[in-house]
Amino acid sequence: SKETKSLLNTIEKMGFQPVWVHSRNIEIDMKSDKLQIRPEADVMINRMLLSKSSNPIELVGLVNAIEQKDVPVLNKSESVVKILNKISSTAGLSSMDVAEIPDSYFTLSKKQDLNLQDNDYIQKRAIGTHGESVRKVYTEDSMISNINGRFAFRQNEVHQTGNNKDLRIYVVGNEVIGVMERTSSEDEWRTNIARGATADKKKISSEMEKMAIKIVNEFGADYAGLDLMIDDEGKPMILELNPTAGFKGLFSATNRNPAPYIIRKAVNRVGHSVTIEEAK
């Protein structure tokens, strides 16, 4: 991906040796007295696109194996598991005083107490990306407990006037790197760029920046994209987090590249002292 290339190029520009660990070169040698990971690295950045995988738990296990070698990992397996499953992350968000979420509900029973005259519902798959796992519920018969074989849960729709808009706030450590506002196309209610939405740079308040940073840090993530919608009453409603959020669209909309900030955080974690100017 362009994001991976940007990270590798940034590492090289800073005078470090980039190592891309992928399906064709990773080896884990496990013996009674030794654990060896190849290729070797001093610090690793987790960019596994788990939401697209048919076996995400297997990939999480690989990251956890690397952590057991005492290799520092940005976006450790524990935090990614909390965020990856939207039921888990929504449960976490619901317990935070700093965040408001649309009312959400999960059950494996098909007999759900719905009053569709009072609320409009969105149904989400627990693990998914690019809006593929999101659908509207129009009747009680359209509510199901899974989508394509994976758990699904319902969420009250966030009401907005006109085309739907959401914000993607990209956080690295204690900094908001960039914010884009995504607007759905005329014939699509979802705000994913992959579904034709447009993206523009957006300025947010310092209070909202602090909220986004606190949420990402509460989940133990080193970096993440936070998605929220502003309802018709002006209230921000947190939708979800993405621990491997792409930033090609963010860069096009804001001219802000998270790669130098991520790399600075990685190399500083293993004892270097690099400023953002050096990372760029």
mmCIF file of C-alpha atoms in Angstrom:
data_model
loop_
_atom_site.group_PDB
_atom_site.id
_atom_site.type_symbol
_atom_site.label_atom_id
_atom_site.label_comp_id
_atom_site.label_asym_id
_atom_site.label_seq_id
_atom_site.Cartn_x
_atom_site.Cartn_y
_atom_site.Cartn_z
ATOM 1 C CA SER A 1 0.000 0.000 0.000
ATOM 2 C CA LYS A 2 1.025 3.621 -0.353
ATOM 3 C CA GLU A 3 0.946 3.909 3.438
ATOM 4 C CA THR A 4 3.499 1.086 3.816
ATOM 5 C CA LYS A 5 5.731 2.649 1.156
ATOM 6 C CA SER A 6 5.531 6.017 2.906
ATOM 7 C CA LEU A 7 6.553 4.458 6.238
ATOM 8 C CA LEU A 8 9.467 2.552 4.662
ATOM 9 C CA ASN A 9 10.661 5.650 2.772
ATOM 10 C CA THR A 10 10.523 7.762 5.932
ATOM 11 C CA ILE A 11 12.622 5.224 7.857
ATOM 12 C CA GLU A 12 15.236 5.198 5.101
ATOM 13 C CA LYS A 13 15.388 8.996 4.873
ATOM 14 C CA MET A 14 16.130 9.141 8.588
ATOM 15 C CA GLY A 15 19.156 6.877 8.156
ATOM 16 C CA PHE A 16 17.638 3.710 9.623
ATOM 17 C CA GLN A 17 17.172 0.389 7.856
ATOM 18 C CA PRO A 18 13.545 -0.391 7.002
ATOM 19 C CA VAL A 19 12.371 -3.997 7.204
ATOM 20 C CA TRP A 20 9.028 -4.965 5.730
ATOM 21 C CA VAL A 21 7.687 -8.064 7.472
ATOM 22 C CA HIS A 22 5.044 -9.778 5.345
ATOM 23 C CA SER A 23 3.533 -13.168 4.573
ATOM 24 C CA ARG A 24 6.385 -14.309 2.325
ATOM 25 C CA ASN A 25 9.290 -13.651 4.684
ATOM 26 C CA ILE A 26 8.171 -14.041 8.299
ATOM 27 C CA GLU A 27 9.582 -17.016 10.217
ATOM 28 C CA ILE A 28 9.103 -17.888 13.897
ATOM 29 C CA ASP A 29 11.575 -20.459 15.261
ATOM 30 C CA MET A 30 10.331 -21.779 18.614
ATOM 31 C CA LYS A 31 12.591 -24.016 20.745
ATOM 32 C CA SER A 32 12.731 -24.833 24.456
ATOM 33 C CA ASP A 33 15.533 -22.392 25.104
ATOM 34 C CA LYS A 34 15.070 -19.869 22.313
ATOM 35 C CA LEU A 35 12.486 -17.871 20.391
ATOM 36 C CA GLN A 36 13.679 -16.320 17.142
ATOM 37 C CA ILE A 37 11.749 -14.054 14.802
ATOM 38 C CA ARG A 38 12.934 -13.496 11.241
ATOM 39 C CA PRO A 39 13.404 -10.983 9.778
ATOM 40 C CA GLU A 40 14.838 -9.340 12.871
ATOM 41 C CA ALA A 41 13.994 -5.790 13.886
ATOM 42 C CA ASP A 42 14.617 -3.471 16.834
ATOM 43 C CA VAL A 43 11.072 -2.097 16.853
ATOM 44 C CA MET A 44 7.995 -3.014 14.833
ATOM 45 C CA ILE A 45 4.964 -1.099 13.589
ATOM 46 C CA ASN A 46 1.769 -3.127 13.379
ATOM 47 C CA ARG A 47 -0.009 -2.368 10.098
ATOM 48 C CA MET A 48 -1.898 -5.666 9.698
ATOM 49 C CA LEU A 49 -5.216 -5.050 7.928
ATOM 50 C CA LEU A 50 -7.113 -7.366 10.231
ATOM 51 C CA SER A 51 -10.544 -6.088 9.236
ATOM 52 C CA LYS A 52 -10.044 -7.527 5.752
ATOM 53 C CA SER A 53 -8.773 -10.906 6.969
ATOM 54 C CA SER A 54 -10.900 -14.034 7.162
ATOM 55 C CA ASN A 55 -8.764 -15.164 10.135
ATOM 56 C CA PRO A 56 -7.884 -12.022 12.119
ATOM 57 C CA ILE A 57 -7.182 -13.939 15.346
ATOM 58 C CA GLU A 58 -4.323 -15.792 13.592
ATOM 59 C CA LEU A 59 -2.690 -12.519 12.586
ATOM 60 C CA VAL A 60 -3.132 -11.099 16.082
ATOM 61 C CA GLY A 61 -1.363 -14.224 17.352
ATOM 62 C CA LEU A 62 1.630 -13.473 15.121
ATOM 63 C CA VAL A 63 1.904 -9.962 16.570
ATOM 64 C CA ASN A 64 1.668 -11.384 20.079
ATOM 65 C CA ALA A 65 4.452 -13.892 19.296
ATOM 66 C CA ILE A 66 6.689 -11.022 18.207
ATOM 67 C CA GLU A 67 5.888 -9.171 21.447
ATOM 68 C CA GLN A 68 6.989 -12.229 23.438
ATOM 69 C CA LYS A 69 10.432 -11.819 21.867
ATOM 70 C CA ASP A 70 10.494 -8.497 23.766
ATOM 71 C CA VAL A 71 10.442 -6.526 20.527
ATOM 72 C CA PRO A 72 8.679 -3.181 21.098
ATOM 73 C CA VAL A 73 5.557 -3.066 18.919
ATOM 74 C CA LEU A 74 3.524 0.022 18.100
ATOM 75 C CA ASN A 75 -0.187 -0.861 18.334
ATOM 76 C CA LYS A 76 0.289 -3.987 20.420
ATOM 77 C CA SER A 77 -1.974 -6.979 19.974
ATOM 78 C CA GLU A 78 -3.917 -6.281 23.179
ATOM 79 C CA SER A 79 -4.995 -2.794 22.085
ATOM 80 C CA VAL A 80 -5.746 -3.915 18.519
ATOM 81 C CA VAL A 81 -8.046 -6.686 19.786
ATOM 82 C CA LYS A 82 -9.968 -4.146 21.893
ATOM 83 C CA ILE A 83 -10.395 -1.864 18.889
ATOM 84 C CA LEU A 84 -10.778 -4.354 16.037
ATOM 85 C CA ASN A 85 -14.037 -5.874 17.257
ATOM 86 C CA LYS A 86 -16.620 -3.081 17.084
ATOM 87 C CA ILE A 87 -18.705 -4.672 19.829
ATOM 88 C CA SER A 88 -15.646 -4.595 22.097
ATOM 89 C CA SER A 89 -14.665 -1.042 21.170
ATOM 90 C CA THR A 90 -18.244 0.271 21.456
ATOM 91 C CA ALA A 91 -18.499 -1.327 24.903
ATOM 92 C CA GLY A 92 -15.243 0.407 25.843
ATOM 93 C CA LEU A 93 -16.441 3.754 24.520
ATOM 94 C CA SER A 94 -19.721 3.451 26.442
ATOM 95 C CA SER A 95 -17.811 3.379 29.748
ATOM 96 C CA MET A 96 -15.773 6.526 29.013
ATOM 97 C CA ASP A 97 -17.013 9.778 30.498
ATOM 98 C CA VAL A 98 -15.288 11.683 27.706
ATOM 99 C CA ALA A 99 -17.245 10.086 24.845
ATOM 100 C CA GLU A 100 -20.837 9.822 23.682
ATOM 101 C CA ILE A 101 -21.918 7.051 21.334
ATOM 102 C CA PRO A 102 -25.140 6.219 19.503
ATOM 103 C CA ASP A 103 -27.191 3.793 21.619
ATOM 104 C CA SER A 104 -26.074 0.292 20.610
ATOM 105 C CA TYR A 105 -27.298 -3.232 21.303
ATOM 106 C CA PHE A 106 -26.073 -6.778 20.641
ATOM 107 C CA THR A 107 -27.743 -10.144 21.040
ATOM 108 C CA LEU A 108 -27.478 -13.481 19.278
ATOM 109 C CA SER A 109 -31.257 -13.823 19.404
ATOM 110 C CA LYS A 110 -33.246 -12.725 16.360
ATOM 111 C CA LYS A 111 -36.067 -11.637 18.682
ATOM 112 C CA GLN A 112 -34.978 -8.083 19.323
ATOM 113 C CA ASP A 113 -37.286 -5.485 20.799
ATOM 114 C CA LEU A 114 -37.529 -2.950 17.962
ATOM 115 C CA ASN A 115 -39.684 0.131 17.668
ATOM 116 C CA LEU A 116 -38.795 1.326 14.199
ATOM 117 C CA GLN A 117 -41.227 4.213 14.443
ATOM 118 C CA ASP A 118 -39.145 5.798 17.191
ATOM 119 C CA ASN A 119 -35.637 5.097 15.902
ATOM 120 C CA ASP A 120 -33.790 4.441 12.683
ATOM 121 C CA TYR A 121 -31.167 1.748 13.053
ATOM 122 C CA ILE A 122 -27.834 0.939 11.512
ATOM 123 C CA GLN A 123 -26.589 -2.616 11.699
ATOM 124 C CA LYS A 124 -22.832 -3.229 11.776
ATOM 125 C CA ARG A 125 -20.741 -6.330 11.514
ATOM 126 C CA ALA A 126 -18.383 -6.682 14.476
ATOM 127 C CA ILE A 127 -15.356 -6.774 12.163
ATOM 128 C CA GLY A 128 -15.361 -4.983 8.817
ATOM 129 C CA THR A 129 -14.094 -2.061 6.764
ATOM 130 C CA HIS A 130 -15.001 0.315 3.899
ATOM 131 C CA GLY A 131 -18.675 0.208 4.858
ATOM 132 C CA GLU A 132 -19.008 -3.375 3.644
ATOM 133 C CA SER A 133 -20.292 -4.436 7.052
ATOM 134 C CA VAL A 134 -22.846 -1.654 7.557
ATOM 135 C CA ARG A 135 -26.507 -1.761 6.544
ATOM 136 C CA LYS A 136 -29.716 0.073 7.391
ATOM 137 C CA VAL A 137 -32.586 -1.692 9.130
ATOM 138 C CA TYR A 138 -36.007 -0.893 7.700
ATOM 139 C CA THR A 139 -38.198 -3.635 9.207
ATOM 140 C CA GLU A 140 -37.997 -6.080 12.092
ATOM 141 C CA ASP A 141 -37.508 -8.866 9.565
ATOM 142 C CA SER A 142 -34.326 -7.200 8.280
ATOM 143 C CA MET A 143 -32.633 -7.375 11.690
ATOM 144 C CA ILE A 144 -30.286 -10.348 11.869
ATOM 145 C CA SER A 145 -27.684 -11.518 14.401
ATOM 146 C CA ASN A 146 -24.861 -11.856 11.881
ATOM 147 C CA ILE A 147 -23.737 -10.478 8.522
ATOM 148 C CA ASN A 148 -21.802 -12.819 6.257
ATOM 149 C CA GLY A 149 -21.206 -15.224 9.118
ATOM 150 C CA ARG A 150 -19.917 -12.651 11.620
ATOM 151 C CA PHE A 151 -21.602 -11.164 14.669
ATOM 152 C CA ALA A 152 -23.580 -7.998 14.023
ATOM 153 C CA PHE A 153 -25.041 -5.403 16.359
ATOM 154 C CA ARG A 154 -27.474 -2.549 15.962
ATOM 155 C CA GLN A 155 -26.875 1.130 16.562
ATOM 156 C CA ASN A 156 -29.176 4.124 16.509
ATOM 157 C CA GLU A 157 -28.645 6.161 13.360
ATOM 158 C CA VAL A 158 -27.064 9.583 13.877
ATOM 159 C CA HIS A 159 -29.467 12.064 12.316
ATOM 160 C CA GLN A 160 -28.036 14.787 10.112
ATOM 161 C CA THR A 161 -29.596 17.193 7.628
ATOM 162 C CA GLY A 162 -28.539 16.738 3.997
ATOM 163 C CA ASN A 163 -25.768 14.416 2.891
ATOM 164 C CA ASN A 164 -24.177 12.450 5.696
ATOM 165 C CA LYS A 165 -20.870 13.790 6.999
ATOM 166 C CA ASP A 166 -18.354 12.329 9.398
ATOM 167 C CA LEU A 167 -14.922 13.270 10.712
ATOM 168 C CA ARG A 168 -11.805 11.127 10.619
ATOM 169 C CA ILE A 169 -9.379 12.359 13.283
ATOM 170 C CA TYR A 170 -5.923 10.804 12.941
ATOM 171 C CA VAL A 171 -4.077 10.580 16.255
ATOM 172 C CA VAL A 172 -0.445 9.577 16.856
ATOM 173 C CA GLY A 173 0.537 9.507 20.521
ATOM 174 C CA ASN A 174 -0.560 12.787 22.064
ATOM 175 C CA GLU A 175 -1.011 14.652 18.775
ATOM 176 C CA VAL A 176 -3.796 15.076 16.270
ATOM 177 C CA ILE A 177 -1.992 14.864 12.937
ATOM 178 C CA GLY A 178 -4.868 15.743 10.650
ATOM 179 C CA VAL A 179 -8.657 15.890 10.408
ATOM 180 C CA MET A 180 -10.774 15.343 7.325
ATOM 181 C CA GLU A 181 -14.505 15.668 6.850
ATOM 182 C CA ARG A 182 -16.011 13.026 4.586
ATOM 183 C CA THR A 183 -19.290 13.763 2.787
ATOM 184 C CA SER A 184 -21.366 11.000 1.247
ATOM 185 C CA SER A 185 -22.250 11.090 -2.443
ATOM 186 C CA GLU A 186 -25.783 11.911 -3.575
ATOM 187 C CA ASP A 187 -26.722 8.252 -4.098
ATOM 188 C CA GLU A 188 -24.929 6.746 -1.072
ATOM 189 C CA TRP A 189 -25.577 7.277 2.660
ATOM 190 C CA ARG A 190 -22.239 5.836 3.804
ATOM 191 C CA THR A 191 -19.296 8.221 4.118
ATOM 192 C CA ASN A 192 -16.506 5.882 3.056
ATOM 193 C CA ILE A 193 -14.173 7.299 0.405
ATOM 194 C CA ALA A 194 -14.174 3.823 -1.160
ATOM 195 C CA ARG A 195 -17.901 4.378 -1.755
ATOM 196 C CA GLY A 196 -17.577 7.714 -3.497
ATOM 197 C CA ALA A 197 -17.483 10.123 -0.560
ATOM 198 C CA THR A 198 -15.463 13.324 -0.886
ATOM 199 C CA ALA A 199 -12.978 14.503 1.726
ATOM 200 C CA ASP A 200 -11.949 17.997 2.806
ATOM 201 C CA LYS A 201 -9.666 19.405 5.474
ATOM 202 C CA LYS A 202 -11.461 20.260 8.698
ATOM 203 C CA LYS A 203 -10.462 22.307 11.731
ATOM 204 C CA ILE A 204 -11.764 21.108 15.091
ATOM 205 C CA SER A 205 -11.761 22.643 18.540
ATOM 206 C CA SER A 206 -8.999 22.013 21.062
ATOM 207 C CA GLU A 207 -11.595 20.279 23.257
ATOM 208 C CA MET A 208 -12.390 17.807 20.479
ATOM 209 C CA GLU A 209 -8.682 17.226 19.865
ATOM 210 C CA LYS A 210 -8.177 16.434 23.560
ATOM 211 C CA MET A 211 -11.167 14.079 23.463
ATOM 212 C CA ALA A 212 -9.788 12.189 20.441
ATOM 213 C CA ILE A 213 -6.315 11.855 22.000
ATOM 214 C CA LYS A 214 -7.757 10.639 25.297
ATOM 215 C CA ILE A 215 -9.921 8.001 23.592
ATOM 216 C CA VAL A 216 -7.040 6.606 21.508
ATOM 217 C CA ASN A 217 -4.778 6.545 24.578
ATOM 218 C CA GLU A 218 -7.477 4.883 26.714
ATOM 219 C CA PHE A 219 -7.481 1.976 24.242
ATOM 220 C CA GLY A 220 -3.705 1.706 24.534
ATOM 221 C CA ALA A 221 -3.128 2.480 20.857
ATOM 222 C CA ASP A 222 -0.038 4.326 19.632
ATOM 223 C CA TYR A 223 -1.938 5.624 16.616
ATOM 224 C CA ALA A 224 -5.470 5.291 15.260
ATOM 225 C CA GLY A 225 -8.130 6.945 13.169
ATOM 226 C CA LEU A 226 -11.163 8.040 15.207
ATOM 227 C CA ASP A 227 -14.474 8.423 13.356
ATOM 228 C CA LEU A 228 -17.341 10.542 14.644
ATOM 229 C CA MET A 229 -20.455 12.297 13.399
ATOM 230 C CA ILE A 230 -21.952 15.588 14.562
ATOM 231 C CA ASP A 231 -25.711 15.181 14.986
ATOM 232 C CA ASP A 232 -28.364 17.801 14.212
ATOM 233 C CA GLU A 233 -28.061 19.126 17.768
ATOM 234 C CA GLY A 234 -24.326 19.743 17.339
ATOM 235 C CA LYS A 235 -23.307 16.835 19.574
ATOM 236 C CA PRO A 236 -20.297 14.681 18.560
ATOM 237 C CA MET A 237 -21.134 10.971 18.502
ATOM 238 C CA ILE A 238 -18.201 8.538 18.405
ATOM 239 C CA LEU A 239 -18.649 5.799 15.828
ATOM 240 C CA GLU A 240 -15.476 3.696 15.920
ATOM 241 C CA LEU A 241 -11.680 3.549 15.893
ATOM 242 C CA ASN A 242 -9.394 2.064 13.268
ATOM 243 C CA PRO A 243 -5.923 0.916 14.417
ATOM 244 C CA THR A 244 -4.654 0.542 10.831
ATOM 245 C CA ALA A 245 -6.478 3.449 9.255
ATOM 246 C CA GLY A 246 -5.259 4.317 5.783
ATOM 247 C CA PHE A 247 -3.957 7.849 5.370
ATOM 248 C CA LYS A 248 -3.844 8.278 1.605
ATOM 249 C CA GLY A 249 -7.196 10.086 1.687
ATOM 250 C CA LEU A 250 -6.152 12.093 4.738
ATOM 251 C CA PHE A 251 -3.001 13.296 2.960
ATOM 252 C CA SER A 252 -4.968 14.282 -0.158
ATOM 253 C CA ALA A 253 -7.456 16.274 1.937
ATOM 254 C CA THR A 254 -5.099 17.859 4.479
ATOM 255 C CA ASN A 255 -1.562 17.547 3.058
ATOM 256 C CA ARG A 256 -0.638 15.960 6.409
ATOM 257 C CA ASN A 257 1.231 12.661 6.425
ATOM 258 C CA PRO A 258 1.148 10.606 9.651
ATOM 259 C CA ALA A 259 4.167 8.493 8.568
ATOM 260 C CA PRO A 260 6.915 10.753 10.056
ATOM 261 C CA TYR A 261 5.033 10.977 13.363
ATOM 262 C CA ILE A 262 4.621 7.192 13.544
ATOM 263 C CA ILE A 263 8.299 6.594 12.697
ATOM 264 C CA ARG A 264 9.466 9.205 15.212
ATOM 265 C CA LYS A 265 7.432 7.430 17.890
ATOM 266 C CA ALA A 266 8.910 4.055 16.895
ATOM 267 C CA VAL A 267 12.585 5.063 16.915
ATOM 268 C CA ASN A 268 12.217 7.139 20.081
ATOM 269 C CA ARG A 269 10.784 4.074 21.805
ATOM 270 C CA VAL A 270 14.102 2.244 21.380
ATOM 271 C CA GLY A 271 16.270 5.027 22.775
ATOM 272 C CA HIS A 272 16.725 7.540 19.971
ATOM 273 C CA SER A 273 15.783 11.177 20.282
ATOM 274 C CA VAL A 274 14.295 12.335 16.990
ATOM 275 C CA THR A 275 12.351 15.537 16.432
ATOM 276 C CA ILE A 276 9.470 15.729 13.994
ATOM 277 C CA GLU A 277 11.594 17.972 11.745
ATOM 278 C CA GLU A 278 14.212 15.216 11.538
ATOM 279 C CA ALA A 279 11.519 12.622 10.894
ATOM 280 C CA LYS A 280 10.169 14.647 7.980
#
